[in-house]
Amino acid sequence: MAASVGARVRVFAVTLVAMGAAASGVLWGGGAPGADASASVRGWGVDLGVGSGVVARVAAQAGPPFWPAARPAGQPGARSDGGPGAGAGTDALNGTGGEVRSTVRSSADSGSEKGSQEVFFWVDPESPAAGQAAEWRRTGREADALLMERIATRPQAEWLNGPGPRTVVETRTTAAAREGRTAVLVAYYIPHRDCGSYSGGGAVSASGYREWVDEFAAGIGDRSAYVIVEPDAVAQTVAGCGRVVPEERYALLAYAVDRFKRQPNTRVYLDAGNATWHPDASRLVEPLKESGVARADGFALNVSNFQTDAVTSAYGDLLSAALGGTHFVIDSSRNGNGPHDGTESWCNPPGRALGTAPTAVTGAPLLDAYLWVKRPGESDGTCRGGPAAGQWWPSYALELARNARG
């Protein structure tokens, strides 16, 4: 495998020379830092630049996962807003990042009807990671700045978890549309969110939630977006939350799915927890159906958790089969080293690493994309010395980037 990849890298480099490309290359997403071109494996690519400025990014178009990892079981994961209840993946991220502050290209070819189109996920040029990298560069921490760019240069989801979502949604999707990109958004405002744990909150009533969803959807308009609907909401209800009336919650989720799907260029994925929260996937089938999964583009797995891509994909295939072939996406943001063995393994666990770079090229017919739904470096909650859920934590972000394979 290594020899084949190396050969493909050299062929690609020769192709660039033949095309007269007067540029230097920095390999990202896989392989050794400083390589001169990209390999044709999923998640790989090359930054083309003159001097230290990256002027273009070429992404690989196909190939299998390349960086596996491992992780424990049983616990829910923590949101970008904190709290237990989701998952992560296997494959770790490689490369040194670069000076890019714009986009990462992914070509969707997952086998779904919409998956045959190219997808360009949007990168926020003003993300906390981008600001941190710039600050460290100004203060002479060049090595740490380069590591932070492993996060800053990759697409991450925007979490909408408070009142009045329209302005932020409109701003993000408009910025993405200007570049011909797709924004990834998370709707996280269901009543009794996180069952009152680290990420407790949400709308105060069912009618208030429906109004919030309407406002969110209006903010998308006809622009391109992926929407992850309510991390934990189904799985946590199945696990048992005394504050929640299941029928009411499932009806609200179905409303959200249907409302978002009215937007012409929006793909919708209903969260279904992670592979170890409900090992018996059949427990989720009816609740997901009641929540409108059949009218969504699919379901999301491993949001904010650390389960490997291999474990999560296998679980997704089982759940998909029980749902009649429904597609799914995986949050691979922090699963490069798999799960942590210890207490509260979902909450700011030590020794974790970035996972598979976001891409819609998965090599699996049911898997539509690897996404960074949880924003690497944002705390899971006030555990292990972390700040409040969803707050930026530079030292934890740096650890994730430093531990990324490569």
C-alpha positions as semicolon CSV with decimal commas, in nm:
position;residue;x (nm);y (nm);z (nm)
1;M;0,000;0,000;0,000
2;A;0,275;0,246;0,097
3;A;0,468;0,181;-0,224
4;S;0,156;0,226;-0,433
5;V;0,075;0,554;-0,263
6;G;0,430;0,679;-0,309
7;A;0,417;0,593;-0,677
8;R;0,093;0,782;-0,717
9;V;0,244;1,083;-0,542
10;R;0,535;1,087;-0,784
11;V;0,305;1,049;-1,084
12;F;0,096;1,341;-0,963
13;A;0,407;1,553;-0,911
14;V;0,523;1,475;-1,265
15;T;0,179;1,569;-1,394
16;L;0,207;1,907;-1,223
17;V;0,546;1,967;-1,383
18;A;0,412;1,864;-1,722
19;M;0,132;2,115;-1,680
20;G;0,388;2,385;-1,614
21;A;0,276;2,447;-1,257
22;A;0,528;2,683;-1,101
23;A;0,431;2,598;-0,746
24;S;0,555;2,423;-0,439
25;G;0,345;2,154;-0,273
26;V;0,264;2,070;0,085
27;L;0,083;1,742;0,136
28;W;-0,220;1,754;0,367
29;G;-0,473;1,506;0,490
30;G;-0,232;1,213;0,465
31;G;0,129;1,118;0,412
32;A;0,451;1,274;0,526
33;P;0,467;1,650;0,575
34;G;0,654;1,829;0,302
35;A;0,572;1,586;0,023
36;D;0,552;1,740;-0,322
37;A;0,207;1,640;-0,438
38;S;-0,108;1,455;-0,353
39;A;-0,191;1,087;-0,351
40;S;-0,517;0,953;-0,486
41;V;-0,654;0,839;-0,154
42;R;-0,952;0,982;0,026
43;G;-0,863;1,272;0,250
44;W;-0,534;1,352;0,080
45;G;-0,450;1,666;-0,107
46;V;-0,183;1,922;-0,178
47;D;-0,141;2,291;-0,104
48;L;0,009;2,461;-0,408
49;G;0,191;2,781;-0,323
50;V;0,462;3,024;-0,412
51;G;0,695;3,077;-0,121
52;S;0,495;3,048;0,199
53;G;0,161;3,155;0,054
54;V;-0,082;2,884;-0,047
55;V;-0,262;2,978;-0,366
56;A;-0,459;2,663;-0,439
57;R;-0,562;2,338;-0,279
58;V;-0,610;2,020;-0,477
59;A;-0,800;1,739;-0,309
60;A;-0,786;1,371;-0,382
61;Q;-1,094;1,228;-0,550
62;A;-1,105;0,867;-0,441
63;G;-0,956;0,595;-0,229
64;P;-1,015;0,407;0,094
65;P;-0,968;0,531;0,449
66;F;-0,600;0,534;0,538
67;W;-0,549;0,619;0,903
68;P;-0,731;0,378;1,137
69;A;-0,762;0,413;1,516
70;A;-0,946;0,272;1,816
71;R;-1,181;0,384;2,095
72;P;-1,388;0,246;2,395
73;A;-1,757;0,200;2,435
74;G;-2,078;0,260;2,616
75;Q;-2,079;0,635;2,672
76;P;-2,258;0,904;2,481
77;G;-2,041;1,183;2,341
78;A;-2,024;1,555;2,401
79;R;-2,160;1,831;2,176
80;S;-1,985;2,129;2,033
81;D;-2,202;2,293;2,293
82;G;-2,094;2,023;2,542
83;G;-2,272;1,738;2,717
84;P;-2,296;1,365;2,657
85;G;-2,438;1,194;2,360
86;A;-2,265;1,132;2,028
87;G;-1,961;0,984;1,856
88;A;-1,650;1,012;1,640
89;G;-1,454;0,803;1,388
90;T;-1,137;0,609;1,321
91;D;-0,913;0,751;1,060
92;A;-0,666;1,009;1,175
93;L;-0,559;1,321;0,996
94;N;-0,214;1,379;0,858
95;G;-0,028;1,670;0,709
96;T;0,092;2,005;0,831
97;G;-0,192;2,227;0,723
98;G;-0,072;2,546;0,553
99;E;-0,154;2,909;0,508
100;V;-0,499;2,842;0,366
101;R;-0,789;3,042;0,512
102;S;-1,051;2,962;0,252
103;T;-1,178;2,620;0,151
104;V;-1,123;2,247;0,134
105;R;-1,264;2,073;-0,168
106;S;-1,453;1,746;-0,146
107;S;-1,612;1,566;-0,440
108;A;-1,929;1,383;-0,342
109;D;-1,952;1,042;-0,497
110;S;-2,123;0,837;-0,232
111;G;-2,372;0,660;-0,451
112;S;-2,674;0,867;-0,350
113;E;-2,874;1,071;-0,597
114;K;-2,728;1,400;-0,472
115;G;-2,397;1,237;-0,389
116;S;-2,302;1,228;-0,756
117;Q;-2,255;1,605;-0,747
118;E;-1,939;1,778;-0,631
119;V;-1,947;1,920;-0,279
120;F;-1,719;2,202;-0,164
121;F;-1,749;2,241;0,213
122;W;-1,695;2,591;0,348
123;V;-1,412;2,684;0,585
124;D;-1,471;2,973;0,822
125;P;-1,172;3,208;0,782
126;E;-1,247;3,362;1,122
127;S;-1,281;3,044;1,327
128;P;-1,123;3,028;1,675
129;A;-0,857;2,795;1,535
130;A;-0,770;3,041;1,258
131;G;-0,744;3,325;1,507
132;Q;-0,531;3,112;1,738
133;A;-0,292;3,017;1,460
134;A;-0,254;3,382;1,360
135;E;-0,191;3,488;1,721
136;W;0,071;3,222;1,777
137;R;0,244;3,315;1,454
138;R;0,260;3,680;1,563
139;T;0,412;3,581;1,896
140;G;0,674;3,350;1,746
141;R;0,506;3,014;1,809
142;E;0,544;2,907;1,447
143;A;0,545;2,531;1,511
144;D;0,227;2,551;1,717
145;A;0,066;2,778;1,455
146;L;0,133;2,517;1,187
147;L;-0,023;2,249;1,404
148;M;-0,328;2,465;1,469
149;E;-0,376;2,504;1,095
150;R;-0,456;2,133;1,081
151;I;-0,784;2,249;1,235
152;A;-0,815;2,600;1,092
153;T;-0,791;2,496;0,726
154;R;-1,064;2,236;0,742
155;P;-1,444;2,270;0,723
156;Q;-1,630;2,255;1,054
157;A;-1,994;2,282;1,147
158;E;-2,160;2,593;1,284
159;W;-2,375;2,514;1,588
160;L;-2,699;2,705;1,633
161;N;-2,793;2,657;1,997
162;G;-2,956;2,981;2,108
163;P;-3,251;3,202;2,019
164;G;-3,267;3,399;1,695
165;P;-3,069;3,172;1,457
166;R;-3,159;3,343;1,131
167;T;-2,883;3,606;1,120
168;V;-2,601;3,359;1,183
169;V;-2,744;3,102;0,942
170;E;-2,789;3,365;0,673
171;T;-2,438;3,502;0,727
172;R;-2,270;3,162;0,714
173;T;-2,460;3,029;0,414
174;T;-2,414;3,356;0,225
175;A;-2,039;3,353;0,287
176;A;-2,025;2,993;0,168
177;A;-2,236;3,065;-0,139
178;R;-2,006;3,349;-0,246
179;E;-1,730;3,091;-0,278
180;G;-1,950;2,823;-0,431
181;R;-1,930;2,620;-0,111
182;T;-2,166;2,433;0,121
183;A;-2,207;2,529;0,486
184;V;-2,248;2,260;0,751
185;L;-2,493;2,361;1,025
186;V;-2,619;2,199;1,344
187;A;-2,969;2,259;1,480
188;Y;-2,937;2,218;1,857
189;Y;-3,228;2,384;2,037
190;I;-3,478;2,109;2,115
191;P;-3,667;2,157;2,447
192;H;-3,495;1,980;2,741
193;R;-3,174;1,961;2,539
194;D;-2,914;1,720;2,677
195;C;-3,162;1,625;2,952
196;G;-3,027;1,915;3,161
197;S;-2,662;1,801;3,157
198;Y;-2,358;2,008;3,049
199;S;-2,541;2,135;2,739
200;G;-2,881;2,180;2,898
201;G;-3,111;2,442;2,754
202;G;-3,308;2,474;2,434
203;A;-3,649;2,617;2,351
204;V;-3,892;2,661;2,639
205;S;-4,190;2,520;2,452
206;A;-4,287;2,309;2,151
207;S;-4,436;2,610;1,973
208;G;-4,122;2,812;2,044
209;Y;-3,911;2,536;1,892
210;R;-4,119;2,522;1,575
211;E;-4,083;2,900;1,536
212;W;-3,707;2,865;1,588
213;V;-3,686;2,598;1,317
214;D;-3,886;2,817;1,079
215;E;-3,644;3,103;1,139
216;F;-3,341;2,875;1,091
217;A;-3,479;2,740;0,762
218;A;-3,560;3,089;0,636
219;G;-3,199;3,185;0,702
220;I;-3,079;2,910;0,468
221;G;-3,297;3,024;0,181
222;D;-3,198;2,861;-0,146
223;R;-2,829;2,837;-0,055
224;S;-2,647;2,505;-0,016
225;A;-2,628;2,354;0,332
226;Y;-2,597;2,030;0,525
227;V;-2,804;2,038;0,846
228;I;-2,744;1,797;1,133
229;V;-3,068;1,782;1,332
230;E;-3,050;1,775;1,710
231;P;-2,753;1,572;1,834
232;D;-2,855;1,328;2,110
233;A;-3,228;1,401;2,086
234;V;-3,339;1,056;1,970
235;A;-3,076;0,842;2,142
236;Q;-3,113;1,023;2,473
237;T;-3,490;0,980;2,464
238;V;-3,451;0,609;2,399
239;A;-3,203;0,588;2,689
240;G;-3,455;0,758;2,914
241;C;-3,495;1,122;3,011
242;G;-3,772;1,194;3,261
243;R;-3,811;1,550;3,134
244;V;-3,903;1,439;2,784
245;V;-4,234;1,311;2,646
246;P;-4,111;1,085;2,363
247;E;-4,408;1,138;2,131
248;E;-4,375;1,516;2,159
249;R;-4,003;1,510;2,097
250;Y;-4,028;1,283;1,794
251;A;-4,302;1,505;1,650
252;L;-4,080;1,812;1,692
253;L;-3,791;1,636;1,523
254;A;-4,014;1,533;1,235
255;Y;-4,126;1,894;1,203
256;A;-3,762;2,007;1,185
257;V;-3,674;1,748;0,922
258;D;-3,972;1,839;0,705
259;R;-3,916;2,213;0,741
260;F;-3,547;2,199;0,652
261;K;-3,620;1,973;0,355
262;R;-3,843;2,244;0,211
263;Q;-3,527;2,440;0,136
264;P;-3,427;2,342;-0,220
265;N;-3,052;2,292;-0,164
266;T;-3,046;2,160;0,191
267;R;-2,943;1,809;0,291
268;V;-3,077;1,694;0,627
269;Y;-2,932;1,429;0,859
270;L;-3,114;1,332;1,179
271;D;-2,880;1,248;1,465
272;A;-2,882;0,886;1,581
273;G;-2,622;0,886;1,859
274;N;-2,311;0,669;1,845
275;A;-2,222;0,303;1,805
276;T;-2,186;0,231;2,176
277;W;-2,473;0,429;2,323
278;H;-2,731;0,179;2,196
279;P;-2,534;-0,125;2,078
280;D;-2,862;-0,285;1,974
281;A;-2,939;-0,054;1,682
282;S;-3,291;-0,193;1,652
283;R;-3,390;0,015;1,956
284;L;-3,349;0,330;1,745
285;V;-3,546;0,220;1,441
286;E;-3,901;0,314;1,541
287;P;-3,798;0,637;1,719
288;L;-3,605;0,747;1,409
289;K;-3,898;0,664;1,187
290;E;-4,133;0,862;1,411
291;S;-3,883;1,149;1,392
292;G;-3,900;1,164;1,013
293;V;-3,577;0,995;0,911
294;A;-3,742;0,853;0,598
295;R;-3,796;1,209;0,472
296;A;-3,443;1,320;0,559
297;D;-3,134;1,252;0,350
298;G;-3,018;1,019;0,623
299;F;-2,891;1,004;0,981
300;A;-2,576;1,127;1,156
301;L;-2,353;0,920;1,381
302;N;-2,074;0,984;1,630
303;V;-2,136;1,355;1,676
304;S;-1,886;1,483;1,936
305;N;-1,782;1,130;2,031
306;F;-1,465;0,932;1,968
307;Q;-1,567;0,597;1,823
308;T;-1,361;0,485;1,527
309;D;-1,470;0,519;1,168
310;A;-1,460;0,141;1,132
311;V;-1,688;0,080;1,430
312;T;-1,918;0,365;1,336
313;S;-1,945;0,262;0,972
314;A;-2,031;-0,096;1,066
315;Y;-2,297;0,031;1,306
316;G;-2,428;0,269;1,042
317;D;-2,462;-0,013;0,792
318;L;-2,665;-0,218;1,041
319;L;-2,892;0,072;1,126
320;S;-2,928;0,161;0,760
321;A;-3,035;-0,193;0,673
322;A;-3,301;-0,181;0,946
323;L;-3,426;0,148;0,799
324;G;-3,441;0,021;0,443
325;G;-3,110;0,151;0,309
326;T;-3,097;0,501;0,459
327;H;-2,768;0,688;0,407
328;F;-2,563;0,843;0,686
329;V;-2,274;1,076;0,773
330;I;-2,004;1,038;1,038
331;D;-1,846;1,297;1,266
332;S;-1,475;1,217;1,245
333;S;-1,346;1,535;1,406
334;R;-1,169;1,391;1,711
335;N;-1,146;1,016;1,666
336;G;-0,794;0,977;1,534
337;N;-0,689;0,781;1,844
338;G;-1,029;0,627;1,905
339;P;-1,200;0,641;2,246
340;H;-1,048;0,687;2,588
341;D;-1,051;0,408;2,845
342;G;-1,167;0,568;3,166
343;T;-1,447;0,754;3,337
344;E;-1,639;1,021;3,149
345;S;-1,471;0,905;2,831
346;W;-1,691;1,141;2,629
347;C;-1,588;1,458;2,814
348;N;-1,256;1,619;2,716
349;P;-1,069;1,286;2,728
350;P;-0,690;1,314;2,716
351;G;-0,472;1,177;2,440
352;R;-0,725;1,213;2,157
353;A;-0,644;1,317;1,800
354;L;-0,801;1,471;1,493
355;G;-0,971;1,219;1,267
356;T;-1,048;1,182;0,898
357;A;-1,052;1,518;0,721
358;P;-1,398;1,629;0,604
359;T;-1,486;1,486;0,266
360;A;-1,781;1,355;0,069
361;V;-1,554;1,100;-0,098
362;T;-1,600;0,800;0,128
363;G;-1,570;0,495;-0,094
364;A;-1,882;0,353;0,073
365;P;-2,221;0,362;-0,101
366;L;-2,424;0,438;0,213
367;L;-2,179;0,679;0,376
368;D;-2,238;1,026;0,233
369;A;-1,960;1,216;0,411
370;Y;-1,710;1,243;0,690
371;L;-1,775;1,575;0,862
372;W;-1,621;1,768;1,148
373;V;-1,948;1,833;1,329
374;K;-1,788;1,886;1,667
375;R;-1,544;2,176;1,632
376;P;-1,204;2,043;1,749
377;G;-1,080;2,248;2,042
378;E;-1,420;2,344;2,180
379;S;-1,477;2,205;2,528
380;D;-1,721;1,926;2,608
381;G;-1,795;2,081;2,947
382;T;-1,640;2,166;3,281
383;C;-1,464;1,834;3,324
384;R;-1,089;1,765;3,333
385;G;-1,020;2,134;3,380
386;G;-1,208;2,240;3,069
387;P;-1,406;2,562;3,026
388;A;-1,783;2,566;2,981
389;A;-1,930;2,351;2,705
390;G;-1,867;2,495;2,361
391;Q;-1,593;2,735;2,474
392;W;-1,262;2,747;2,288
393;W;-0,978;2,567;2,468
394;P;-0,646;2,627;2,287
395;S;-0,438;2,373;2,477
396;Y;-0,686;2,092;2,405
397;A;-0,704;2,192;2,038
398;L;-0,326;2,185;2,018
399;E;-0,318;1,836;2,171
400;L;-0,568;1,708;1,915
401;A;-0,361;1,853;1,631
402;R;-0,029;1,735;1,770
403;N;-0,158;1,380;1,811
404;A;-0,292;1,363;1,456
405;R;-0,110;1,092;1,268
406;G;0,170;1,196;1,037
